[in-house]
Amino acid sequence: MGNDLDHVLLTEEQIHARLDELATEIWRDYHDKDVLLVGVLKGAILVMADLMRALPGSAPMDWMAVSSYGSGTKSSGVVRILKDLDTDISGRHVLIVEDIIDSGLTLNWIRANLTSREPASLEICTLLRKPEAAKVDIDCKYVGFDIPNEFVVGYGLDYDERYRNLRDIGTLAPHVYS
Ligand SMILES: O=P(O)(O)OC[C@H]1O[C@H](OP(=O)(O)OP(=O)(O)O)[C@H](O)[C@@H]1O
Ligand SMILES: [Mg+2]
């Protein structure tokens, strides 16, 4: 698996340090608001696990599963709900937790979908964002890192369901795609 990576973009230590900072910011904004953390499966599992453990207090979580990428490296823009929230978010303060905003199409769709359920507030936290890949503008309150427009894997991010278990985030060597 090691030689499938081209180069490491972010180490586990860098990721954890940044998530600690984001958790502090988030708690400053939400400590008195009973915030519901909404993770987007499957990519966000590790961001959620580390972010919520870095929060100085406790917050409930829920999960949604949608799919737009399938097995490829390009968003189809067509989003399907594979698993909906268990929670009624009407009147709740909701913070979406994501691993990456790439084209923005997935979150654009999720944001519109959740907004229609009339939460008290709706904000987004993403570990990664690719500014050069944006097809729609996503207003994201908490961003871990802006990264170059390259396909990355690791720390929850997959290529064809693999490499989610890498501790660092990096780019795949070209031979993996061929
Ligand atoms: O901004 P976009 O171009 O829409 O891409 C971002 C989305 O794509 C990935 O999910 P994917 O559909 O691959 O599902 P996964 O989390 O199960 O890997 C990622 O986790 C985001 O949800
Ligand atoms: Mg994926």
PDB file of C-alpha atoms and ligand atoms in Angstrom:
ATOM      1  CA  MET A   1       0.000   0.000   0.000  1.00  0.00           C
ATOM      2  CA  GLY A   2       2.887   2.334   0.846  1.00  0.00           C
ATOM      3  CA  ASN A   3       4.248   2.531  -2.706  1.00  0.00           C
ATOM      4  CA  ASP A   4       0.780   3.302  -4.087  1.00  0.00           C
ATOM      5  CA  LEU A   5       1.178   6.809  -2.654  1.00  0.00           C
ATOM      6  CA  ASP A   6       2.914   9.480  -4.714  1.00  0.00           C
ATOM      7  CA  HIS A   7       3.506  11.974  -1.920  1.00  0.00           C
ATOM      8  CA  VAL A   8       2.155  12.803   1.504  1.00  0.00           C
ATOM      9  CA  LEU A   9       0.246  16.061   1.615  1.00  0.00           C
ATOM     10  CA  LEU A  10      -0.724  16.088   5.289  1.00  0.00           C
ATOM     11  CA  THR A  11       0.605  13.937   8.097  1.00  0.00           C
ATOM     12  CA  GLU A  12      -1.475  12.442  10.875  1.00  0.00           C
ATOM     13  CA  GLU A  13       0.141  14.936  13.280  1.00  0.00           C
ATOM     14  CA  GLN A  14      -0.777  17.935  11.113  1.00  0.00           C
ATOM     15  CA  ILE A  15      -4.347  16.668  10.776  1.00  0.00           C
ATOM     16  CA  HIS A  16      -4.773  16.148  14.525  1.00  0.00           C
ATOM     17  CA  ALA A  17      -3.273  19.520  15.392  1.00  0.00           C
ATOM     18  CA  ARG A  18      -5.644  21.302  13.009  1.00  0.00           C
ATOM     19  CA  LEU A  19      -8.686  19.367  14.229  1.00  0.00           C
ATOM     20  CA  ASP A  20      -7.812  20.389  17.800  1.00  0.00           C
ATOM     21  CA  GLU A  21      -7.847  24.035  16.706  1.00  0.00           C
ATOM     22  CA  LEU A  22     -11.158  23.623  14.887  1.00  0.00           C
ATOM     23  CA  ALA A  23     -12.709  21.869  17.909  1.00  0.00           C
ATOM     24  CA  THR A  24     -11.754  24.812  20.117  1.00  0.00           C
ATOM     25  CA  GLU A  25     -13.329  27.273  17.664  1.00  0.00           C
ATOM     26  CA  ILE A  26     -16.455  25.157  17.319  1.00  0.00           C
ATOM     27  CA  TRP A  27     -16.920  24.850  21.063  1.00  0.00           C
ATOM     28  CA  ARG A  28     -16.452  28.590  21.495  1.00  0.00           C
ATOM     29  CA  ASP A  29     -19.349  29.091  19.043  1.00  0.00           C
ATOM     30  CA  TYR A  30     -21.615  26.227  20.153  1.00  0.00           C
ATOM     31  CA  HIS A  31     -20.997  25.415  23.847  1.00  0.00           C
ATOM     32  CA  ASP A  32     -24.431  26.771  24.823  1.00  0.00           C
ATOM     33  CA  LYS A  33     -26.347  25.597  21.726  1.00  0.00           C
ATOM     34  CA  ASP A  34     -26.811  21.812  21.977  1.00  0.00           C
ATOM     35  CA  VAL A  35     -25.240  21.408  18.539  1.00  0.00           C
ATOM     36  CA  LEU A  36     -25.947  18.263  16.517  1.00  0.00           C
ATOM     37  CA  LEU A  37     -22.948  17.026  14.534  1.00  0.00           C
ATOM     38  CA  VAL A  38     -24.032  15.546  11.203  1.00  0.00           C
ATOM     39  CA  GLY A  39     -21.419  13.385   9.518  1.00  0.00           C
ATOM     40  CA  VAL A  40     -21.490  12.408   5.873  1.00  0.00           C
ATOM     41  CA  LEU A  41     -20.638   8.749   5.370  1.00  0.00           C
ATOM     42  CA  LYS A  42     -18.307   7.244   4.695  1.00  0.00           C
ATOM     43  CA  GLY A  43     -15.435   9.661   4.171  1.00  0.00           C
ATOM     44  CA  ALA A  44     -16.076  11.738   7.301  1.00  0.00           C
ATOM     45  CA  ILE A  45     -15.837   8.888   9.825  1.00  0.00           C
ATOM     46  CA  LEU A  46     -12.305   9.690  10.955  1.00  0.00           C
ATOM     47  CA  VAL A  47     -12.796  13.453  10.930  1.00  0.00           C
ATOM     48  CA  MET A  48     -15.878  12.974  13.108  1.00  0.00           C
ATOM     49  CA  ALA A  49     -14.098  10.561  15.456  1.00  0.00           C
ATOM     50  CA  ASP A  50     -11.152  12.870  16.066  1.00  0.00           C
ATOM     51  CA  LEU A  51     -13.045  16.173  15.958  1.00  0.00           C
ATOM     52  CA  MET A  52     -15.684  15.106  18.474  1.00  0.00           C
ATOM     53  CA  ARG A  53     -13.076  13.717  20.862  1.00  0.00           C
ATOM     54  CA  ALA A  54     -11.231  17.050  20.653  1.00  0.00           C
ATOM     55  CA  LEU A  55     -14.340  18.985  21.727  1.00  0.00           C
ATOM     56  CA  PRO A  56     -14.088  20.230  25.323  1.00  0.00           C
ATOM     57  CA  GLY A  57     -17.707  19.130  25.918  1.00  0.00           C
ATOM     58  CA  SER A  58     -20.037  16.512  24.550  1.00  0.00           C
ATOM     59  CA  ALA A  59     -22.280  16.765  21.486  1.00  0.00           C
ATOM     60  CA  PRO A  60     -24.591  14.223  19.837  1.00  0.00           C
ATOM     61  CA  MET A  61     -23.906  12.992  16.326  1.00  0.00           C
ATOM     62  CA  ASP A  62     -25.965  11.625  13.481  1.00  0.00           C
ATOM     63  CA  TRP A  63     -25.063  10.372  10.026  1.00  0.00           C
ATOM     64  CA  MET A  64     -26.223  10.682   6.475  1.00  0.00           C
ATOM     65  CA  ALA A  65     -24.987   8.586   3.606  1.00  0.00           C
ATOM     66  CA  VAL A  66     -25.087   9.982   0.109  1.00  0.00           C
ATOM     67  CA  SER A  67     -23.173   9.018  -2.953  1.00  0.00           C
ATOM     68  CA  SER A  68     -22.003  11.110  -5.843  1.00  0.00           C
ATOM     69  CA  TYR A  69     -18.573   9.719  -6.708  1.00  0.00           C
ATOM     70  CA  GLY A  70     -19.235   6.012  -6.976  1.00  0.00           C
ATOM     71  CA  SER A  71     -15.971   4.291  -7.831  1.00  0.00           C
ATOM     72  CA  GLY A  72     -14.431   7.086  -9.888  1.00  0.00           C
ATOM     73  CA  THR A  73     -12.514  10.288  -9.224  1.00  0.00           C
ATOM     74  CA  LYS A  74     -15.116  12.730 -10.588  1.00  0.00           C
ATOM     75  CA  SER A  75     -18.354  13.821  -8.946  1.00  0.00           C
ATOM     76  CA  SER A  76     -21.366  12.931 -11.034  1.00  0.00           C
ATOM     77  CA  GLY A  77     -23.284  15.794  -9.433  1.00  0.00           C
ATOM     78  CA  VAL A  78     -26.175  13.363  -9.081  1.00  0.00           C
ATOM     79  CA  VAL A  79     -26.620  12.824  -5.348  1.00  0.00           C
ATOM     80  CA  ARG A  80     -28.602   9.949  -3.876  1.00  0.00           C
ATOM     81  CA  ILE A  81     -29.536   9.532  -0.211  1.00  0.00           C
ATOM     82  CA  LEU A  82     -28.400   6.062   0.834  1.00  0.00           C
ATOM     83  CA  LYS A  83     -29.144   6.602   4.537  1.00  0.00           C
ATOM     84  CA  ASP A  84     -31.081   9.512   6.011  1.00  0.00           C
ATOM     85  CA  LEU A  85     -30.670  11.102   9.452  1.00  0.00           C
ATOM     86  CA  ASP A  86     -32.323   9.408  12.432  1.00  0.00           C
ATOM     87  CA  THR A  87     -32.861  12.850  14.017  1.00  0.00           C
ATOM     88  CA  ASP A  88     -35.541  15.458  13.305  1.00  0.00           C
ATOM     89  CA  ILE A  89     -33.360  18.567  12.861  1.00  0.00           C
ATOM     90  CA  SER A  90     -36.197  21.094  12.784  1.00  0.00           C
ATOM     91  CA  GLY A  91     -35.237  23.862  15.256  1.00  0.00           C
ATOM     92  CA  ARG A  92     -31.832  22.277  15.963  1.00  0.00           C
ATOM     93  CA  HIS A  93     -28.395  23.810  15.554  1.00  0.00           C
ATOM     94  CA  VAL A  94     -26.699  21.584  12.991  1.00  0.00           C
ATOM     95  CA  LEU A  95     -23.033  21.370  12.074  1.00  0.00           C
ATOM     96  CA  ILE A  96     -22.232  19.220   9.031  1.00  0.00           C
ATOM     97  CA  VAL A  97     -18.913  17.403   9.352  1.00  0.00           C
ATOM     98  CA  GLU A  98     -17.217  16.495   6.063  1.00  0.00           C
ATOM     99  CA  ASP A  99     -13.864  15.201   4.928  1.00  0.00           C
ATOM    100  CA  ILE A 100     -13.626  17.183   1.687  1.00  0.00           C
ATOM    101  CA  ILE A 101     -15.263  19.843  -0.441  1.00  0.00           C
ATOM    102  CA  ASP A 102     -14.081  19.185  -3.981  1.00  0.00           C
ATOM    103  CA  SER A 103     -16.507  20.395  -6.676  1.00  0.00           C
ATOM    104  CA  GLY A 104     -18.895  21.357  -3.860  1.00  0.00           C
ATOM    105  CA  LEU A 105     -21.767  19.585  -5.595  1.00  0.00           C
ATOM    106  CA  THR A 106     -22.334  17.048  -2.802  1.00  0.00           C
ATOM    107  CA  LEU A 107     -22.483  19.612  -0.005  1.00  0.00           C
ATOM    108  CA  ASN A 108     -24.490  22.022  -2.103  1.00  0.00           C
ATOM    109  CA  TRP A 109     -27.127  19.345  -2.421  1.00  0.00           C
ATOM    110  CA  ILE A 110     -26.932  18.256   1.240  1.00  0.00           C
ATOM    111  CA  ARG A 111     -27.129  21.843   2.450  1.00  0.00           C
ATOM    112  CA  ALA A 112     -30.257  22.502   0.382  1.00  0.00           C
ATOM    113  CA  ASN A 113     -31.791  19.239   1.549  1.00  0.00           C
ATOM    114  CA  LEU A 114     -31.124  19.934   5.250  1.00  0.00           C
ATOM    115  CA  THR A 115     -32.153  23.599   4.976  1.00  0.00           C
ATOM    116  CA  SER A 116     -35.592  22.482   3.802  1.00  0.00           C
ATOM    117  CA  ARG A 117     -35.988  20.719   7.194  1.00  0.00           C
ATOM    118  CA  GLU A 118     -35.786  24.137   8.920  1.00  0.00           C
ATOM    119  CA  PRO A 119     -32.914  23.775  11.386  1.00  0.00           C
ATOM    120  CA  ALA A 120     -32.282  26.719  13.775  1.00  0.00           C
ATOM    121  CA  SER A 121     -28.873  27.078  12.121  1.00  0.00           C
ATOM    122  CA  LEU A 122     -26.771  25.122   9.638  1.00  0.00           C
ATOM    123  CA  GLU A 123     -23.000  25.407   9.277  1.00  0.00           C
ATOM    124  CA  ILE A 124     -20.295  23.276   7.691  1.00  0.00           C
ATOM    125  CA  CYS A 125     -16.965  21.983   8.955  1.00  0.00           C
ATOM    126  CA  THR A 126     -14.672  20.312   6.424  1.00  0.00           C
ATOM    127  CA  LEU A 127     -11.169  18.994   6.910  1.00  0.00           C
ATOM    128  CA  LEU A 128     -10.170  19.649   3.276  1.00  0.00           C
ATOM    129  CA  ARG A 129     -11.243  22.022   0.544  1.00  0.00           C
ATOM    130  CA  LYS A 130     -10.038  22.331  -3.054  1.00  0.00           C
ATOM    131  CA  PRO A 131     -10.605  25.976  -4.032  1.00  0.00           C
ATOM    132  CA  GLU A 132      -9.539  25.396  -7.668  1.00  0.00           C
ATOM    133  CA  ALA A 133     -12.054  22.584  -8.133  1.00  0.00           C
ATOM    134  CA  ALA A 134     -15.127  24.499  -6.933  1.00  0.00           C
ATOM    135  CA  LYS A 135     -18.101  24.330  -9.287  1.00  0.00           C
ATOM    136  CA  VAL A 136     -20.400  25.954  -6.751  1.00  0.00           C
ATOM    137  CA  ASP A 137     -19.570  28.326  -3.941  1.00  0.00           C
ATOM    138  CA  ILE A 138     -20.001  26.706  -0.529  1.00  0.00           C
ATOM    139  CA  ASP A 139     -20.064  28.935   2.513  1.00  0.00           C
ATOM    140  CA  CYS A 140     -18.027  26.862   4.948  1.00  0.00           C
ATOM    141  CA  LYS A 141     -17.433  28.203   8.463  1.00  0.00           C
ATOM    142  CA  TYR A 142     -14.683  25.790   9.577  1.00  0.00           C
ATOM    143  CA  VAL A 143     -12.023  24.662   7.077  1.00  0.00           C
ATOM    144  CA  GLY A 144      -9.048  22.504   8.032  1.00  0.00           C
ATOM    145  CA  PHE A 145      -6.847  22.918   4.971  1.00  0.00           C
ATOM    146  CA  ASP A 146      -7.120  24.309   1.461  1.00  0.00           C
ATOM    147  CA  ILE A 147      -5.336  21.846  -0.815  1.00  0.00           C
ATOM    148  CA  PRO A 148      -4.308  21.735  -4.500  1.00  0.00           C
ATOM    149  CA  ASN A 149      -6.617  20.279  -7.132  1.00  0.00           C
ATOM    150  CA  GLU A 150      -5.347  16.694  -6.927  1.00  0.00           C
ATOM    151  CA  PHE A 151      -7.172  13.506  -5.999  1.00  0.00           C
ATOM    152  CA  VAL A 152      -6.171  12.566  -2.457  1.00  0.00           C
ATOM    153  CA  VAL A 153      -6.683   9.481  -0.305  1.00  0.00           C
ATOM    154  CA  GLY A 154      -6.225   8.496   3.325  1.00  0.00           C
ATOM    155  CA  TYR A 155      -7.784   9.457   6.646  1.00  0.00           C
ATOM    156  CA  GLY A 156     -11.236   8.348   5.456  1.00  0.00           C
ATOM    157  CA  LEU A 157     -10.814   9.404   1.828  1.00  0.00           C
ATOM    158  CA  ASP A 158     -10.970   6.551  -0.670  1.00  0.00           C
ATOM    159  CA  TYR A 159     -10.167   5.609  -4.194  1.00  0.00           C
ATOM    160  CA  ASP A 160     -12.623   2.857  -5.131  1.00  0.00           C
ATOM    161  CA  GLU A 161     -13.224   2.184  -1.397  1.00  0.00           C
ATOM    162  CA  ARG A 162      -9.535   1.618  -0.674  1.00  0.00           C
ATOM    163  CA  TYR A 163      -6.923   3.635   1.235  1.00  0.00           C
ATOM    164  CA  ARG A 164      -9.390   5.054   3.786  1.00  0.00           C
ATOM    165  CA  ASN A 165      -7.239   3.453   6.483  1.00  0.00           C
ATOM    166  CA  LEU A 166      -4.059   5.388   5.657  1.00  0.00           C
ATOM    167  CA  ARG A 167      -3.149   7.619   8.594  1.00  0.00           C
ATOM    168  CA  ASP A 168      -1.757  10.429   6.423  1.00  0.00           C
ATOM    169  CA  ILE A 169      -3.403  12.108   3.440  1.00  0.00           C
ATOM    170  CA  GLY A 170      -1.612  11.926   0.111  1.00  0.00           C
ATOM    171  CA  THR A 171      -1.881  11.615  -3.649  1.00  0.00           C
ATOM    172  CA  LEU A 172      -1.954   8.292  -5.434  1.00  0.00           C
ATOM    173  CA  ALA A 173       0.792   7.223  -7.799  1.00  0.00           C
ATOM    174  CA  PRO A 174      -0.341   7.267 -11.467  1.00  0.00           C
ATOM    175  CA  HIS A 175       0.070   3.467 -11.796  1.00  0.00           C
ATOM    176  CA  VAL A 176      -2.887   2.956  -9.407  1.00  0.00           C
ATOM    177  CA  TYR A 177      -5.288   4.468 -11.938  1.00  0.00           C
ATOM    178  CA  SER A 178      -4.108   2.442 -14.909  1.00  0.00           C
TER     179      SER A 178
HETATM  180  O1  LIG B   1     -17.423  18.357  -3.462  1.00  0.00           O
HETATM  181  P1  LIG B   1     -17.672  17.083  -4.225  1.00  0.00           P
HETATM  182  O2  LIG B   1     -16.991  17.109  -5.577  1.00  0.00           O
HETATM  183  O3  LIG B   1     -19.115  16.777  -4.357  1.00  0.00           O
HETATM  184  O4  LIG B   1     -16.965  15.881  -3.433  1.00  0.00           O
HETATM  185  C1  LIG B   1     -17.020  15.708  -2.048  1.00  0.00           C
HETATM  186  C2  LIG B   1     -17.725  14.457  -1.638  1.00  0.00           C
HETATM  187  O5  LIG B   1     -17.175  13.306  -2.294  1.00  0.00           O
HETATM  188  C3  LIG B   1     -16.773  12.338  -1.327  1.00  0.00           C
HETATM  189  O6  LIG B   1     -17.800  11.417  -1.051  1.00  0.00           O
HETATM  190  P2  LIG B   1     -18.089  10.075  -1.908  1.00  0.00           P
HETATM  191  O7  LIG B   1     -19.287  10.312  -2.769  1.00  0.00           O
HETATM  192  O8  LIG B   1     -16.825   9.631  -2.558  1.00  0.00           O
HETATM  193  O9  LIG B   1     -18.510   9.051  -0.779  1.00  0.00           O
HETATM  194  P3  LIG B   1     -17.604   8.459   0.409  1.00  0.00           P
HETATM  195  O10 LIG B   1     -17.552   9.529   1.478  1.00  0.00           O
HETATM  196  O11 LIG B   1     -18.336   7.253   0.856  1.00  0.00           O
HETATM  197  O12 LIG B   1     -16.252   8.160  -0.142  1.00  0.00           O
HETATM  198  C4  LIG B   1     -16.488  13.155  -0.100  1.00  0.00           C
HETATM  199  O13 LIG B   1     -16.565  12.384   1.081  1.00  0.00           O
HETATM  200  C5  LIG B   1     -17.540  14.224  -0.147  1.00  0.00           C
HETATM  201  O14 LIG B   1     -18.744  13.816   0.439  1.00  0.00           O
HETATM  202 MG    MG B   2     -15.399   8.454  -1.935  1.00  0.00          MG
END
